[in-house]
Short mmCIF file of C-alpha atoms in Angstrom, two decimals:
data_model
loop_
_atom_site.label_atom_id
_atom_site.label_comp_id
_atom_site.label_asym_id
_atom_site.label_seq_id
_atom_site.Cartn_x
_atom_site.Cartn_y
_atom_site.Cartn_z
CA MET A 26 -5.57 -13.70 10.64
CA GLU A 27 -6.57 -13.94 6.58
CA LEU A 28 -8.46 -11.00 5.03
CA ASN A 29 -10.12 -12.76 2.50
CA ILE A 30 -12.46 -10.68 -0.01
CA GLY A 31 -16.29 -9.25 1.28
CA ASP A 32 -14.34 -8.65 4.55
CA LYS A 33 -14.61 -5.45 6.39
CA ALA A 34 -11.14 -3.96 6.26
CA PRO A 35 -9.17 -3.65 9.52
CA GLU A 36 -9.62 -0.02 10.71
CA PHE A 37 -6.30 1.47 11.05
CA GLU A 38 -4.47 5.04 11.98
CA GLY A 39 -0.35 5.85 11.44
CA LYS A 40 1.31 8.98 10.29
CA ASP A 41 2.06 9.85 6.28
CA GLN A 42 4.86 11.59 5.12
CA GLN A 43 4.75 14.98 6.80
CA GLY A 44 4.19 13.15 10.38
CA LYS A 45 0.00 13.45 9.59
CA THR A 46 -2.76 11.16 11.02
CA VAL A 47 -4.57 9.06 8.27
CA LYS A 48 -7.20 6.68 9.52
CA LEU A 49 -9.24 4.79 6.96
CA SER A 50 -12.05 5.70 8.09
CA ASP A 51 -10.81 9.23 6.73
CA TYR A 52 -11.52 7.65 3.06
CA ARG A 53 -14.87 6.50 3.83
CA GLY A 54 -17.40 6.88 1.21
CA ARG A 55 -14.40 6.93 -1.40
CA LYS A 56 -12.72 3.72 -2.53
CA VAL A 57 -8.97 2.77 -1.52
CA ILE A 58 -6.39 1.55 -3.12
CA LEU A 59 -4.55 0.20 -0.17
CA TYR A 60 -0.80 -1.27 -1.16
CA PHE A 61 1.49 -2.90 0.83
CA TYR A 62 5.55 -3.14 0.11
CA PRO A 63 8.60 -3.95 1.41
CA LYS A 64 11.10 -0.80 1.03
CA ASP A 65 11.31 2.58 -0.21
CA ASP A 66 13.35 3.15 -3.22
CA THR A 67 14.18 -0.37 -4.06
CA PRO A 68 13.50 -2.13 -7.56
CA GLY A 69 10.59 -3.46 -7.76
CA CYS A 70 8.87 -0.85 -5.32
CA THR A 71 10.07 2.14 -7.07
CA ALA A 72 8.13 -0.17 -10.43
CA GLN A 73 4.90 -0.04 -8.80
CA ALA A 74 5.11 3.19 -7.26
CA CYS A 75 6.02 4.33 -10.40
CA ASN A 76 3.53 2.66 -12.27
CA LEU A 77 0.59 3.95 -10.03
CA ARG A 78 2.01 7.36 -10.60
CA ASP A 79 1.78 6.94 -14.23
CA ASN A 80 -1.79 5.68 -14.26
CA TYR A 81 -3.08 7.78 -11.63
CA SER A 82 -5.31 10.37 -13.20
CA ASP A 83 -7.51 6.81 -14.16
CA LEU A 84 -6.89 5.78 -11.19
CA GLN A 85 -8.47 8.83 -9.74
CA GLN A 86 -11.11 9.01 -12.70
CA GLU A 87 -12.58 5.56 -11.18
CA GLY A 88 -13.04 6.92 -7.63
CA TYR A 89 -9.99 5.50 -6.03
CA GLU A 90 -7.17 6.88 -3.64
CA VAL A 91 -3.93 5.39 -3.11
CA ILE A 92 -2.33 5.04 -0.12
CA GLY A 93 0.77 3.13 0.20
CA VAL A 94 2.35 1.32 3.12
CA SER A 95 5.57 0.07 4.52
CA THR A 96 7.84 0.02 7.45
CA ASP A 97 10.08 2.98 6.53
CA ASP A 98 10.09 6.11 8.44
CA GLU A 99 8.46 9.48 7.36
CA LYS A 100 12.14 10.54 6.41
CA SER A 101 12.51 7.70 3.94
CA HIS A 102 8.83 8.12 2.56
CA GLN A 103 9.51 12.07 1.97
CA LYS A 104 13.18 11.47 -0.26
CA PHE A 105 10.71 8.32 -1.82
CA ILE A 106 8.27 10.44 -2.91
CA SER A 107 10.67 13.70 -3.70
CA LYS A 108 12.73 11.58 -5.67
CA PHE A 109 10.13 9.43 -8.02
CA GLU A 110 7.15 12.73 -7.96
CA LEU A 111 4.58 10.14 -6.13
CA PRO A 112 1.45 11.93 -5.91
CA PHE A 113 -0.05 9.48 -3.43
CA THR A 114 0.59 9.19 0.48
CA LEU A 115 2.61 6.84 2.16
CA ILE A 116 2.29 5.59 5.25
CA ALA A 117 5.14 5.12 7.86
CA ASP A 118 4.20 1.81 9.28
CA THR A 119 7.35 1.71 11.84
CA GLU A 120 5.37 -0.39 14.55
CA LYS A 121 4.66 -2.67 12.26
CA GLN A 122 0.66 -2.59 13.54
CA ILE A 123 -0.88 -1.26 10.34
CA VAL A 124 0.96 -4.27 8.44
CA GLU A 125 0.22 -7.03 11.34
CA GLN A 126 -3.84 -6.40 10.51
CA TYR A 127 -3.20 -6.92 7.26
CA GLY A 128 -1.61 -10.04 7.72
CA VAL A 129 1.07 -8.63 4.88
CA TRP A 130 4.06 -9.08 7.77
CA GLN A 131 5.10 -13.08 7.06
CA GLU A 132 8.75 -14.78 6.77
CA LYS A 133 10.12 -14.36 3.76
CA SER A 134 12.84 -16.42 2.42
CA MET A 135 15.83 -15.00 -0.01
CA TYR A 136 19.34 -17.36 -1.11
CA GLY A 137 17.65 -19.68 2.16
CA ARG A 138 17.90 -17.41 4.80
CA LYS A 139 14.07 -16.99 6.68
CA TYR A 140 13.00 -13.73 7.55
CA MET A 141 9.88 -11.75 8.66
CA GLY A 142 8.81 -9.00 5.66
CA THR A 143 6.66 -7.20 4.05
CA MET A 144 4.55 -9.36 1.55
CA ARG A 145 3.92 -7.33 -1.59
CA PHE A 146 -0.07 -7.53 -1.25
CA THR A 147 -2.74 -4.97 -2.56
CA PHE A 148 -6.38 -4.69 -1.41
CA VAL A 149 -9.29 -2.68 -3.25
CA ILE A 150 -11.61 -1.37 -0.67
CA ASP A 151 -15.10 0.10 -1.38
CA GLU A 152 -16.80 2.70 -0.29
CA ASN A 153 -17.47 1.41 2.64
CA GLY A 154 -14.58 -0.03 4.20
CA VAL A 155 -15.42 -3.88 2.22
CA ILE A 156 -12.89 -5.69 0.70
CA GLN A 157 -13.52 -5.64 -2.61
CA ASP A 158 -10.43 -7.44 -3.96
CA ILE A 159 -6.88 -8.93 -2.91
CA ILE A 160 -4.13 -8.76 -5.37
CA LYS A 161 -1.56 -11.01 -3.97
CA LYS A 162 0.74 -11.84 -6.99
CA VAL A 163 1.29 -7.95 -8.19
CA LYS A 164 3.37 -7.38 -11.09
CA THR A 165 5.01 -4.09 -10.09
CA GLY A 166 5.17 -2.35 -13.89
CA GLU A 167 1.57 -3.22 -14.74
CA HIS A 168 0.09 -2.91 -10.96
CA SER A 169 -2.47 0.35 -12.08
CA GLY A 170 -3.83 -2.37 -15.34
CA GLN A 171 -4.15 -5.23 -12.46
CA ILE A 172 -6.32 -2.84 -10.23
CA LEU A 173 -8.55 -1.09 -13.54
CA ALA A 174 -9.12 -4.49 -14.96
CA LYS A 175 -11.39 -5.62 -12.22
#
């Protein structure tokens, strides 16, 4: 199922880097940047996370909460957050439930080899839980600008 702008964002529940349960409904009344990325501490994912970190106060001034989701585990997220001083929540979707709900678990291809993996997509969700934007062509080093330009 492909999600579109104007759709209600699927409710999800997952564990953050501290093992605490996080649900989308916890953020009702606030705007959410829900970004999906393939892997902690890889060049593209680090550039994207650091760009969001560096512009975090601007995003918060616009009323956004930032939540990152990957299939890495809590321990991996803890290291990633600590190493790069990330100020936002990362969800460990090790069971791949959230990536599947949002349609970002897709077939990928590298060096002619096909495999399943997380697409680098961002969903901008309004205060009522409605998808306002979907960014599928993420520029990792300029991602905050892509969000704020909307």
